[in-house]
Tab-separated table of C-alpha atoms in Angstrom:
chain	number	residue	atom	x	y	z
A	6	MET	CA	-4.516	7.360	-22.120
A	7	LEU	CA	-2.271	10.637	-21.588
A	8	LYS	CA	-0.912	11.016	-18.482
A	9	ASN	CA	-2.675	14.203	-17.337
A	10	ASP	CA	-5.360	12.466	-17.643
A	11	THR	CA	-4.597	9.513	-15.855
A	12	VAL	CA	-3.050	10.848	-13.238
A	13	GLN	CA	-6.310	12.901	-13.360
A	14	THR	CA	-7.844	9.488	-13.113
A	15	ILE	CA	-5.791	7.978	-9.876
A	16	ARG	CA	-7.200	11.658	-7.633
A	17	GLU	CA	-10.397	10.970	-7.968
A	18	LYS	CA	-10.309	7.335	-6.761
A	19	ALA	CA	-7.606	8.371	-4.644
A	20	LEU	CA	-10.554	10.704	-2.925
A	21	TRP	CA	-13.195	7.977	-4.031
A	22	MET	CA	-10.892	5.957	-1.435
A	23	ARG	CA	-9.949	8.525	1.515
A	24	ARG	CA	-13.974	9.648	1.691
A	25	ARG	CA	-14.753	5.727	1.890
A	26	ALA	CA	-12.503	3.993	4.125
A	27	PHE	CA	-13.084	7.140	6.501
A	28	LYS	CA	-16.838	5.986	6.178
A	29	MET	CA	-15.800	2.353	6.609
A	30	VAL	CA	-14.090	3.649	10.026
A	31	HIS	CA	-16.341	5.947	11.367
A	32	ASP	CA	-19.311	2.838	11.041
A	33	ALA	CA	-16.999	0.180	12.569
A	34	GLN	CA	-15.034	2.504	14.942
A	35	LEU	CA	-12.495	0.273	14.592
A	36	GLY	CA	-9.755	1.001	12.030
A	37	HIS	CA	-5.685	2.972	11.514
A	38	PRO	CA	-7.052	5.702	9.538
A	39	GLY	CA	-3.523	7.167	9.521
A	40	GLY	CA	-2.526	4.167	7.738
A	41	ASP	CA	-5.042	4.035	5.800
A	42	PHE	CA	-4.514	7.689	4.029
A	43	SER	CA	-0.499	8.334	4.226
A	44	ALA	CA	-1.075	4.944	1.915
A	45	ILE	CA	-3.728	5.392	-0.676
A	46	ASP	CA	-1.979	7.862	-2.946
A	47	ILE	CA	0.867	4.635	-3.582
A	48	ILE	CA	-2.281	2.113	-3.458
A	49	ALA	CA	-4.585	3.942	-5.863
A	50	THR	CA	-1.231	4.892	-8.320
A	51	LEU	CA	-0.418	1.449	-8.692
A	52	TYR	CA	-4.245	-0.306	-9.034
A	53	PHE	CA	-4.906	2.596	-11.480
A	54	GLY	CA	-1.429	3.790	-13.839
A	55	VAL	CA	0.841	1.237	-13.373
A	56	MET	CA	-0.250	-2.449	-12.857
A	57	GLN	CA	-1.616	-5.409	-15.450
A	58	TYR	CA	-4.239	-7.266	-13.467
A	59	ASP	CA	-7.780	-8.231	-14.637
A	60	PRO	CA	-10.660	-8.131	-11.158
A	61	THR	CA	-12.480	-10.901	-13.688
A	62	ARG	CA	-9.285	-13.373	-13.827
A	63	PRO	CA	-8.367	-12.578	-10.425
A	64	ASP	CA	-5.874	-15.729	-10.502
A	65	LEU	CA	-4.687	-14.522	-13.861
A	66	GLU	CA	-1.058	-15.776	-14.451
A	67	SER	CA	0.434	-13.099	-15.590
A	68	ARG	CA	-1.199	-10.542	-13.702
A	69	ASP	CA	1.084	-8.040	-11.672
A	70	ARG	CA	0.807	-8.701	-8.106
A	71	PHE	CA	0.482	-6.186	-5.197
A	72	ILE	CA	1.687	-7.386	-1.491
A	73	MET	CA	-0.116	-5.545	1.001
A	74	SER	CA	2.123	-5.929	3.730
A	75	LYS	CA	0.899	-3.506	6.014
A	76	GLY	CA	-2.251	-5.710	6.275
A	77	HIS	CA	-3.865	-3.053	8.770
A	78	ALA	CA	-4.061	-0.381	6.488
A	79	THR	CA	-7.389	-2.633	5.268
A	80	GLY	CA	-9.622	0.334	4.401
A	81	ALA	CA	-7.069	1.653	1.544
A	82	LEU	CA	-5.845	-2.134	0.688
A	83	TYR	CA	-10.315	-2.483	0.445
A	84	THR	CA	-11.870	0.236	-0.960
A	85	ALA	CA	-9.324	-0.184	-3.937
A	86	LEU	CA	-9.610	-3.274	-4.616
A	87	CYS	CA	-13.569	-2.901	-4.842
A	88	ALA	CA	-13.255	0.466	-6.990
A	89	ALA	CA	-11.258	-1.966	-9.376
A	90	GLY	CA	-13.966	-4.102	-9.840
A	91	TYR	CA	-12.901	-7.252	-7.243
A	92	TYR	CA	-16.039	-6.765	-5.320
A	93	PRO	CA	-19.132	-4.746	-5.040
A	94	GLU	CA	-19.280	-1.860	-2.931
A	95	ASP	CA	-21.060	-2.914	-0.926
A	96	TRP	CA	-18.857	-5.012	0.760
A	97	LEU	CA	-17.132	-2.174	1.635
A	98	ALA	CA	-20.851	-1.257	4.786
A	99	THR	CA	-19.575	-5.131	5.828
A	100	TYR	CA	-16.064	-3.973	7.172
A	101	MET	CA	-15.474	-5.552	10.406
A	102	GLN	CA	-18.982	-7.086	11.093
A	103	PRO	CA	-19.256	-10.606	12.467
A	104	ASN	CA	-18.625	-13.229	9.325
A	105	SER	CA	-17.641	-10.374	6.806
A	106	LYS	CA	-15.236	-11.037	4.280
A	107	LEU	CA	-13.712	-7.754	4.995
A	108	ASN	CA	-11.508	-8.501	8.144
A	109	GLY	CA	-8.557	-6.025	10.359
A	110	HIS	CA	-6.313	-7.843	8.106
A	111	PRO	CA	-7.171	-8.946	4.645
A	112	ASN	CA	-7.690	-12.496	3.929
A	113	ARG	CA	-6.426	-14.677	0.635
A	114	ASN	CA	-9.005	-17.148	1.280
A	115	TYR	CA	-12.339	-14.802	2.199
A	116	LEU	CA	-11.613	-11.900	-0.527
A	117	PRO	CA	-11.293	-12.691	-4.834
A	118	GLY	CA	-6.884	-9.337	-5.043
A	119	VAL	CA	-5.772	-10.641	-1.998
A	120	GLU	CA	-2.379	-12.061	-2.274
A	121	THR	CA	-1.566	-13.000	1.000
A	122	ASN	CA	-2.827	-12.734	4.643
A	123	THR	CA	-1.500	-10.336	6.189
A	124	GLY	CA	-1.610	-8.422	9.881
A	125	PRO	CA	1.773	-9.284	11.210
A	126	LEU	CA	4.451	-6.797	9.900
A	127	GLY	CA	7.779	-8.331	8.889
A	128	HIS	CA	5.635	-10.769	6.646
A	129	GLY	CA	5.060	-9.285	3.001
A	130	MET	CA	8.363	-8.629	2.561
A	131	PRO	CA	9.802	-12.100	1.920
A	132	VAL	CA	6.292	-13.078	0.185
A	133	ALA	CA	7.071	-10.756	-2.065
A	134	LEU	CA	10.319	-12.067	-3.267
A	135	GLY	CA	9.007	-15.364	-2.916
A	136	ILE	CA	6.953	-14.881	-5.383
A	137	ALA	CA	9.594	-12.489	-7.438
A	138	ILE	CA	11.981	-15.671	-7.410
A	139	ALA	CA	9.706	-18.092	-8.680
A	140	ALA	CA	8.402	-15.533	-11.526
A	141	GLN	CA	12.106	-15.433	-12.142
A	142	ILE	CA	13.131	-18.932	-12.695
A	143	SER	CA	9.441	-20.234	-14.344
A	144	GLY	CA	11.050	-16.706	-16.438
A	145	GLN	CA	7.352	-15.136	-16.944
A	146	THR	CA	7.127	-11.317	-17.161
A	147	HIS	CA	4.798	-9.817	-14.295
A	148	ARG	CA	5.899	-8.238	-11.791
A	149	THR	CA	5.523	-7.992	-8.281
A	150	PHE	CA	4.964	-5.018	-6.134
A	151	VAL	CA	4.779	-4.540	-1.727
A	152	LEU	CA	4.165	-2.271	0.273
A	153	THR	CA	5.218	-1.981	3.993
A	154	GLY	CA	5.036	0.990	6.547
A	155	ASP	CA	8.354	2.227	8.083
A	156	GLY	CA	8.773	1.467	11.312
A	157	GLU	CA	7.329	-2.260	10.000
A	158	LEU	CA	11.223	-2.517	8.275
A	159	GLN	CA	12.159	-2.741	12.200
A	160	GLU	CA	11.815	-6.521	11.752
A	161	GLY	CA	14.528	-8.405	10.592
A	162	SER	CA	12.961	-10.533	8.435
A	163	ASN	CA	12.925	-7.333	5.921
A	164	TRP	CA	16.324	-6.768	5.562
A	165	GLU	CA	16.993	-10.874	5.341
A	166	ALA	CA	14.541	-10.576	2.285
A	167	ALA	CA	16.075	-7.851	0.953
A	168	MET	CA	19.783	-8.962	1.412
A	169	THR	CA	18.397	-11.875	-1.019
A	170	ALA	CA	17.161	-9.651	-3.160
A	171	GLY	CA	19.717	-7.630	-4.293
A	172	HIS	CA	21.978	-10.999	-4.247
A	173	ARG	CA	19.566	-12.445	-7.048
A	174	LYS	CA	19.491	-9.230	-9.212
A	175	LEU	CA	15.335	-8.890	-9.089
A	176	GLU	CA	14.134	-6.396	-11.326
A	177	ASN	CA	10.312	-8.052	-11.201
A	178	LEU	CA	10.741	-6.880	-7.258
A	179	THR	CA	9.689	-3.514	-6.083
A	180	LEU	CA	8.749	-2.518	-2.742
A	181	ILE	CA	7.575	1.323	-1.914
A	182	VAL	CA	8.413	1.956	1.662
A	183	ASP	CA	5.402	4.314	2.700
A	184	ARG	CA	8.016	6.514	4.961
A	185	ASN	CA	5.202	9.025	7.125
A	186	ARG	CA	7.134	7.985	10.078
A	187	LEU	CA	5.201	7.362	12.571
A	188	GLN	CA	4.345	4.188	13.798
A	189	GLN	CA	1.943	3.051	16.755
A	190	GLY	CA	2.705	5.528	19.918
A	191	MET	CA	5.537	7.446	18.581
A	192	GLY	CA	8.232	8.014	15.841
A	193	THR	CA	10.036	5.682	14.137
A	194	GLU	CA	13.349	7.622	14.747
A	195	ASP	CA	12.736	7.632	18.032
A	196	THR	CA	11.475	3.692	18.473
A	197	ASN	CA	14.213	2.511	16.143
A	198	GLY	CA	16.095	4.772	13.607
A	199	LEU	CA	16.002	4.200	10.253
A	200	ASP	CA	18.065	6.822	8.848
A	201	PRO	CA	19.712	6.678	6.289
A	202	LEU	CA	17.142	4.337	4.974
A	203	ASP	CA	18.434	4.767	1.208
A	204	GLU	CA	21.879	4.127	1.931
A	205	LYS	CA	20.892	0.637	4.173
A	206	PHE	CA	18.819	-0.950	0.471
A	207	GLU	CA	21.750	0.273	-2.176
A	208	ALA	CA	24.422	-1.447	0.033
A	209	PHE	CA	22.005	-4.295	-0.260
A	210	GLY	CA	21.974	-3.944	-4.113
A	211	TRP	CA	18.832	-2.226	-4.684
A	212	ASP	CA	18.239	0.720	-7.174
A	213	THR	CA	16.875	3.628	-4.622
A	214	VAL	CA	14.673	6.340	-5.283
A	215	MET	CA	13.417	9.102	-2.519
A	216	ILE	CA	9.920	10.620	-4.088
A	217	ASP	CA	6.377	12.186	-2.352
A	218	GLY	CA	4.619	9.875	-2.181
A	219	HIS	CA	1.984	12.067	-2.723
A	220	ASP	CA	3.001	12.633	-5.886
A	221	ILE	CA	1.137	11.591	-8.187
A	222	GLY	CA	2.651	12.232	-11.469
A	223	ALA	CA	6.289	11.356	-9.716
A	224	LEU	CA	4.799	8.089	-8.560
A	225	LEU	CA	3.618	6.894	-12.178
A	226	ASP	CA	6.838	8.008	-13.384
A	227	ILE	CA	9.322	5.675	-11.178
A	228	LEU	CA	6.257	2.599	-10.405
A	229	ALA	CA	5.531	2.461	-14.599
A	230	ALA	CA	8.758	2.601	-15.539
A	231	PRO	CA	9.019	-0.480	-17.561
A	232	ARG	CA	12.388	-2.415	-15.929
A	233	ILE	CA	13.285	-5.302	-17.282
A	234	GLY	CA	17.633	-5.304	-17.721
A	235	LYS	CA	17.780	-3.477	-14.409
A	236	ASP	CA	18.691	-6.054	-12.611
A	237	ARG	CA	18.887	-4.602	-8.769
A	238	PRO	CA	15.446	-4.278	-7.117
A	239	LEU	CA	13.599	-1.432	-6.447
A	240	CYS	CA	12.902	0.188	-3.020
A	241	VAL	CA	11.200	3.395	-3.568
A	242	ILE	CA	10.922	5.648	-0.435
A	243	ALA	CA	7.928	7.197	-0.717
A	244	ASN	CA	7.376	10.468	2.007
A	245	THR	CA	5.150	10.492	3.433
A	246	ILE	CA	1.985	12.496	5.986
A	247	LYS	CA	0.407	10.075	8.104
A	248	GLY	CA	-3.981	10.702	8.069
A	249	LYS	CA	-2.826	13.058	4.632
A	250	GLY	CA	-5.784	14.936	3.795
A	251	VAL	CA	-7.427	15.276	6.926
A	252	SER	CA	-6.144	18.895	9.011
A	253	PHE	CA	-6.660	16.737	12.696
A	254	MET	CA	-5.798	13.884	11.714
A	255	GLU	CA	-2.111	15.252	10.059
A	256	ASN	CA	1.230	13.626	11.122
A	257	LYS	CA	-0.206	12.826	14.614
A	258	ALA	CA	0.675	8.876	15.767
A	259	SER	CA	-2.846	8.865	17.559
A	260	TRP	CA	-4.396	8.502	14.681
A	261	HIS	CA	-2.424	5.176	13.678
A	262	HIS	CA	-5.639	3.475	14.794
A	263	GLY	CA	-7.510	6.823	16.144
A	264	VAL	CA	-11.505	6.656	15.384
A	265	PRO	CA	-13.878	9.832	14.702
A	266	ASN	CA	-17.071	10.988	16.471
A	267	ALA	CA	-19.575	12.296	14.143
A	268	GLN	CA	-18.629	15.776	14.251
A	269	GLN	CA	-14.747	15.148	13.386
A	270	TYR	CA	-16.621	12.375	10.290
A	271	GLU	CA	-18.192	15.555	9.439
A	272	THR	CA	-15.460	17.609	9.070
A	273	ALA	CA	-12.700	15.075	7.342
A	274	LEU	CA	-15.618	14.966	4.450
A	275	GLU	CA	-15.832	18.805	4.073
A	276	GLU	CA	-12.101	18.943	3.879
A	277	LEU	CA	-11.801	15.687	1.880
A	278	VAL	CA	-12.949	17.273	-1.807
């Protein structure tokens, strides 16, 4: 498929994911739509333009692995897995309902395509590190991608993992930071400043790229590029907008876990076209 066609396919998937995720949050009156919307373009690019996987064989050994470390953004993850064919769309209507497989945080015991349970922030990166080390030792060529929130990088476990990944030259490991600069309650730089984030990862032995996290063409170029022979892990700092695509949500910390009323829901659907 030509790149322009792939970009258009990803855009269509991302739009469907935003609309469907917002409906899930509206119906459940629970969720984290701001972080869903900042991450959806990244996740759609991975699933529909970059990663190798087979939804009919979720445990295929040669599959690429995706770890959703910011596990609270389940609207983004669940809609991606659904669109990729891991389970039918009617499952989405059960989001956060009693006995649903679609919990507030992803659980690999319930859902195909979920590589590991996440939710406690700072855990996804160390798990991804372990998967990448195992592949390196066994000579496997699959890649491991992990998406973290930026506020999550205030957890020290991420930096222990970053140091080890650089030391082991894990070219099969790619970290994407959803850099929307907002966390629960306030801005990341007001809480515990992260800048200069690129220089921190470079100091740990990583290749580092800063891009617009909503530019699907740029995401595709960076994430799909071969890493064999690079001898360094890759950190993609994706500058994003919390609540991207909905005017009353964009760059608002209150939408970290805000839920829409009926009028807000209708307004959002009018804008998400």
